[in-house]
Amino acid sequence: DAKTTQPTSMDCAEGRAANLPCNHSTISGNEYVYWYRQIHSQGPQYIIHGLKNNETNEMASLIITEDRKSSTLILPHATLRDTAVYYCIAGGRYGQNFVFGPGTRLSVLP
Amino acid sequence: DAGVTQSPTHLIKTRGQHVTLRCSPISGHKSVSWYQQVLGQGPQFIFQYYEKEERGRGNFPDRFSARQFPNYSSELNVNALLLGDSALYLCASSLGQTGNSPLHFGNGTRLTVT
């Protein structure tokens, strides 16, 4: 199972793009990159996932490097409600291979 | 559609007691996973069930057990509770086991052991 490395914390101004990096240098060919976020006292919320192509949905964009060793989650116009802990996970099968690290605490500032 | 539902939302137990936590997956989802999250840390994997069979187990003692029912709902049981079992217990469901099937989490059961 691939391990991920994320910055402990980041700040972003409201209305600006938030770019959250993640390193997953040991990711294997069949493992996806997933992003979740967790607001205090709630369960983790699924944001987006991808295998090797860039992905976009109504919440965010996911940019995966060509060698798949790192990725960036982009929140295009951050709002105060985007303040949360963001988790990057590299996993194929679920269970013991779906490992949450400590995540990045994103603070969106007014 | 309803999301993953967990009950109860909060629970207070005494050391040595046992507890049963319940989870209803999203309709159509056949896989249920359980996670424990202590304050300040990311969720830690406990169990995964798919099609009513245990498919994975994390590094938790035998005091922890689970099962999945024919309707794909699930229970997590913890015996002989310790103070260290105080945590947020999260249930997540997914369509299948493949990597292209996101986990969707409930809001958890907050267990306090006194």
Coordinates of N, CA and C in Angstrom, one line a residue, chain B residues 11-81:
Chain B
L11 N -22.6 7.7 22.4 CA -22.8 6.6 23.4 C -21.8 6.8 24.5
I12 N -22.2 6.6 25.7 CA -21.3 6.6 26.8 C -21.4 5.2 27.5
K13 N -20.2 4.6 27.7 CA -20.1 3.3 28.3 C -19.1 3.3 29.4
T14 N -19.2 2.3 30.2 CA -18.2 2.1 31.3 C -17.2 1.0 30.9
R15 N -16.0 1.2 31.5 CA -14.9 0.2 31.2 C -15.5 -1.2 31.5
G16 N -15.1 -2.2 30.6 CA -15.5 -3.6 30.8 C -16.8 -3.9 30.1
Q17 N -17.6 -2.9 29.8 CA -18.9 -3.2 29.1 C -18.6 -3.5 27.6
H18 N -19.7 -3.9 26.9 CA -19.5 -4.1 25.5 C -20.5 -3.1 24.8
V19 N -20.2 -2.9 23.5 CA -21.0 -2.0 22.7 C -21.2 -2.6 21.3
T20 N -22.4 -2.2 20.8 CA -22.7 -2.6 19.4 C -23.1 -1.3 18.6
L21 N -22.4 -1.1 17.6 CA -22.6 0.1 16.7 C -23.2 -0.4 15.4
R22 N -24.1 0.3 14.8 CA -24.8 -0.1 13.6 C -24.6 0.8 12.4
C23 N -24.7 0.2 11.2 CA -24.4 1.0 10.0 C -25.3 0.5 8.9
S24 N -25.9 1.5 8.2 CA -26.7 1.1 7.0 C -26.0 1.8 5.9
P25 N -25.6 1.0 4.9 CA -24.9 1.5 3.7 C -25.9 2.3 2.8
I26 N -25.3 3.0 1.8 CA -26.1 3.5 0.8 C -26.7 2.4 0.0
S27 N -27.9 2.6 -0.5 CA -28.7 1.6 -1.2 C -27.9 1.2 -2.4
G28 N -27.7 -0.2 -2.6 CA -27.0 -0.7 -3.7 C -25.5 -1.0 -3.4
H29 N -25.0 -0.4 -2.3 CA -23.6 -0.6 -1.9 C -23.5 -2.0 -1.2
K30 N -22.5 -2.8 -1.6 CA -22.3 -4.1 -1.0 C -21.1 -4.2 -0.1
S31 N -20.3 -3.2 0.0 CA -19.1 -3.2 0.8 C -19.3 -2.2 2.0
V32 N -18.9 -2.7 3.2 CA -18.9 -1.8 4.3 C -17.6 -1.9 5.0
S33 N -17.0 -0.8 5.4 CA -15.8 -0.7 6.1 C -16.0 0.1 7.4
W34 N -15.2 -0.3 8.4 CA -15.3 0.4 9.7 C -13.9 1.0 10.0
Y35 N -14.0 2.2 10.5 CA -12.7 2.9 10.9 C -12.9 3.5 12.3
Q36 N -11.8 3.6 13.0 CA -11.7 4.3 14.3 C -10.9 5.5 14.2
Q37 N -11.4 6.6 14.7 CA -10.7 7.9 14.6 C -10.6 8.5 16.0
V38 N -9.4 8.5 16.6 CA -9.2 9.2 17.8 C -8.9 10.7 17.6
L39 N -9.0 11.5 18.6 CA -8.9 12.9 18.4 C -7.5 13.3 17.9
G40 N -7.5 14.1 16.8 CA -6.3 14.6 16.3 C -5.6 13.7 15.3
Q41 N -6.2 12.6 15.0 CA -5.6 11.6 14.0 C -6.5 11.3 12.9
G42 N -6.0 10.8 11.8 CA -6.8 10.3 10.7 C -7.5 9.0 11.1
P43 N -8.5 8.6 10.4 CA -9.2 7.4 10.6 C -8.3 6.2 10.4
Q44 N -8.5 5.2 11.3 CA -7.7 3.9 11.2 C -8.6 2.8 10.8
F45 N -8.2 2.0 9.9 CA -9.0 0.9 9.4 C -9.2 -0.2 10.4
I46 N -10.4 -0.7 10.6 CA -10.7 -1.8 11.5 C -11.1 -3.1 10.7
F47 N -12.2 -3.0 9.9 CA -12.7 -4.1 9.2 C -13.2 -3.7 7.8
Q48 N -13.2 -4.6 6.9 CA -14.0 -4.4 5.6 C -14.8 -5.7 5.4
Y49 N -16.0 -5.5 5.0 CA -16.9 -6.6 4.6 C -17.4 -6.4 3.2
Y50 N -17.4 -7.4 2.4 CA -18.0 -7.4 1.1 C -18.8 -8.6 0.8
E51 N -20.0 -8.4 0.4 CA -20.9 -9.6 0.2 C -20.9 -10.5 1.4
K52 N -21.0 -9.8 2.5 CA -21.2 -10.5 3.8 C -20.0 -11.3 4.3
E53 N -18.9 -11.2 3.6 CA -17.7 -11.9 4.1 C -16.6 -10.9 4.5
E54 N -15.9 -11.2 5.5 CA -14.8 -10.3 6.0 C -13.7 -10.4 4.9
R55 N -13.3 -9.2 4.4 CA -12.3 -9.1 3.4 C -11.0 -8.5 3.8
G56 N -11.0 -7.9 5.0 CA -9.8 -7.3 5.5 C -10.0 -6.9 7.0
R57 N -8.9 -6.9 7.7 CA -8.9 -6.6 9.1 C -7.7 -5.8 9.5
G58 N -7.9 -4.7 10.2 CA -6.8 -3.9 10.6 C -6.1 -4.4 11.9
N59 N -5.2 -3.7 12.4 CA -4.4 -4.1 13.6 C -5.2 -3.7 14.9
F60 N -6.3 -4.4 15.1 CA -7.1 -4.2 16.3 C -7.2 -5.6 17.0
P61 N -7.3 -5.5 18.4 CA -7.5 -6.8 19.1 C -8.7 -7.5 18.8
D62 N -8.8 -8.8 19.3 CA -9.9 -9.6 19.1 C -11.2 -9.2 19.8
R63 N -11.0 -8.2 20.7 CA -12.2 -7.6 21.3 C -13.1 -6.9 20.3
F64 N -12.6 -6.6 19.2 CA -13.3 -6.0 18.1 C -13.8 -7.1 17.1
S65 N -15.1 -7.0 16.8 CA -15.6 -8.0 15.8 C -16.7 -7.3 15.0
A66 N -17.1 -7.8 13.9 CA -18.1 -7.2 13.1 C -18.8 -8.3 12.3
R67 N -19.9 -7.9 11.7 CA -20.6 -8.8 10.7 C -21.4 -7.9 9.8
Q68 N -21.7 -8.5 8.6 CA -22.6 -7.9 7.6 C -23.8 -8.8 7.4
F69 N -24.9 -8.2 7.3 CA -26.2 -8.9 7.2 C -26.6 -9.0 5.7
P70 N -27.6 -9.9 5.4 CA -28.0 -10.1 4.1 C -28.4 -8.8 3.4
N71 N -28.9 -7.8 4.1 CA -29.3 -6.5 3.5 C -28.1 -5.6 3.4
Y72 N -26.9 -6.1 3.7 CA -25.7 -5.3 3.6 C -25.4 -4.3 4.8
S73 N -26.4 -4.2 5.7 CA -26.1 -3.4 6.9 C -25.0 -4.2 7.7
S74 N -24.5 -3.4 8.7 CA -23.4 -4.0 9.4 C -23.4 -3.6 10.9
E75 N -22.8 -4.4 11.7 CA -22.6 -4.1 13.1 C -21.1 -4.2 13.5
L76 N -20.7 -3.3 14.3 CA -19.4 -3.4 14.9 C -19.6 -3.7 16.4
N77 N -18.9 -4.7 16.9 CA -19.0 -5.0 18.3 C -17.7 -4.9 19.0
V78 N -17.7 -4.3 20.2 CA -16.4 -4.1 20.9 C -16.7 -4.6 22.3
N79 N -15.9 -5.6 22.8 CA -16.1 -6.2 24.1 C -15.1 -5.7 25.1
A80 N -15.4 -5.8 26.4 CA -14.4 -5.5 27.4 C -13.8 -4.1 27.1
L81 N -14.6 -3.1 27.1 CA -14.2 -1.7 26.7 C -13.1 -1.2 27.6

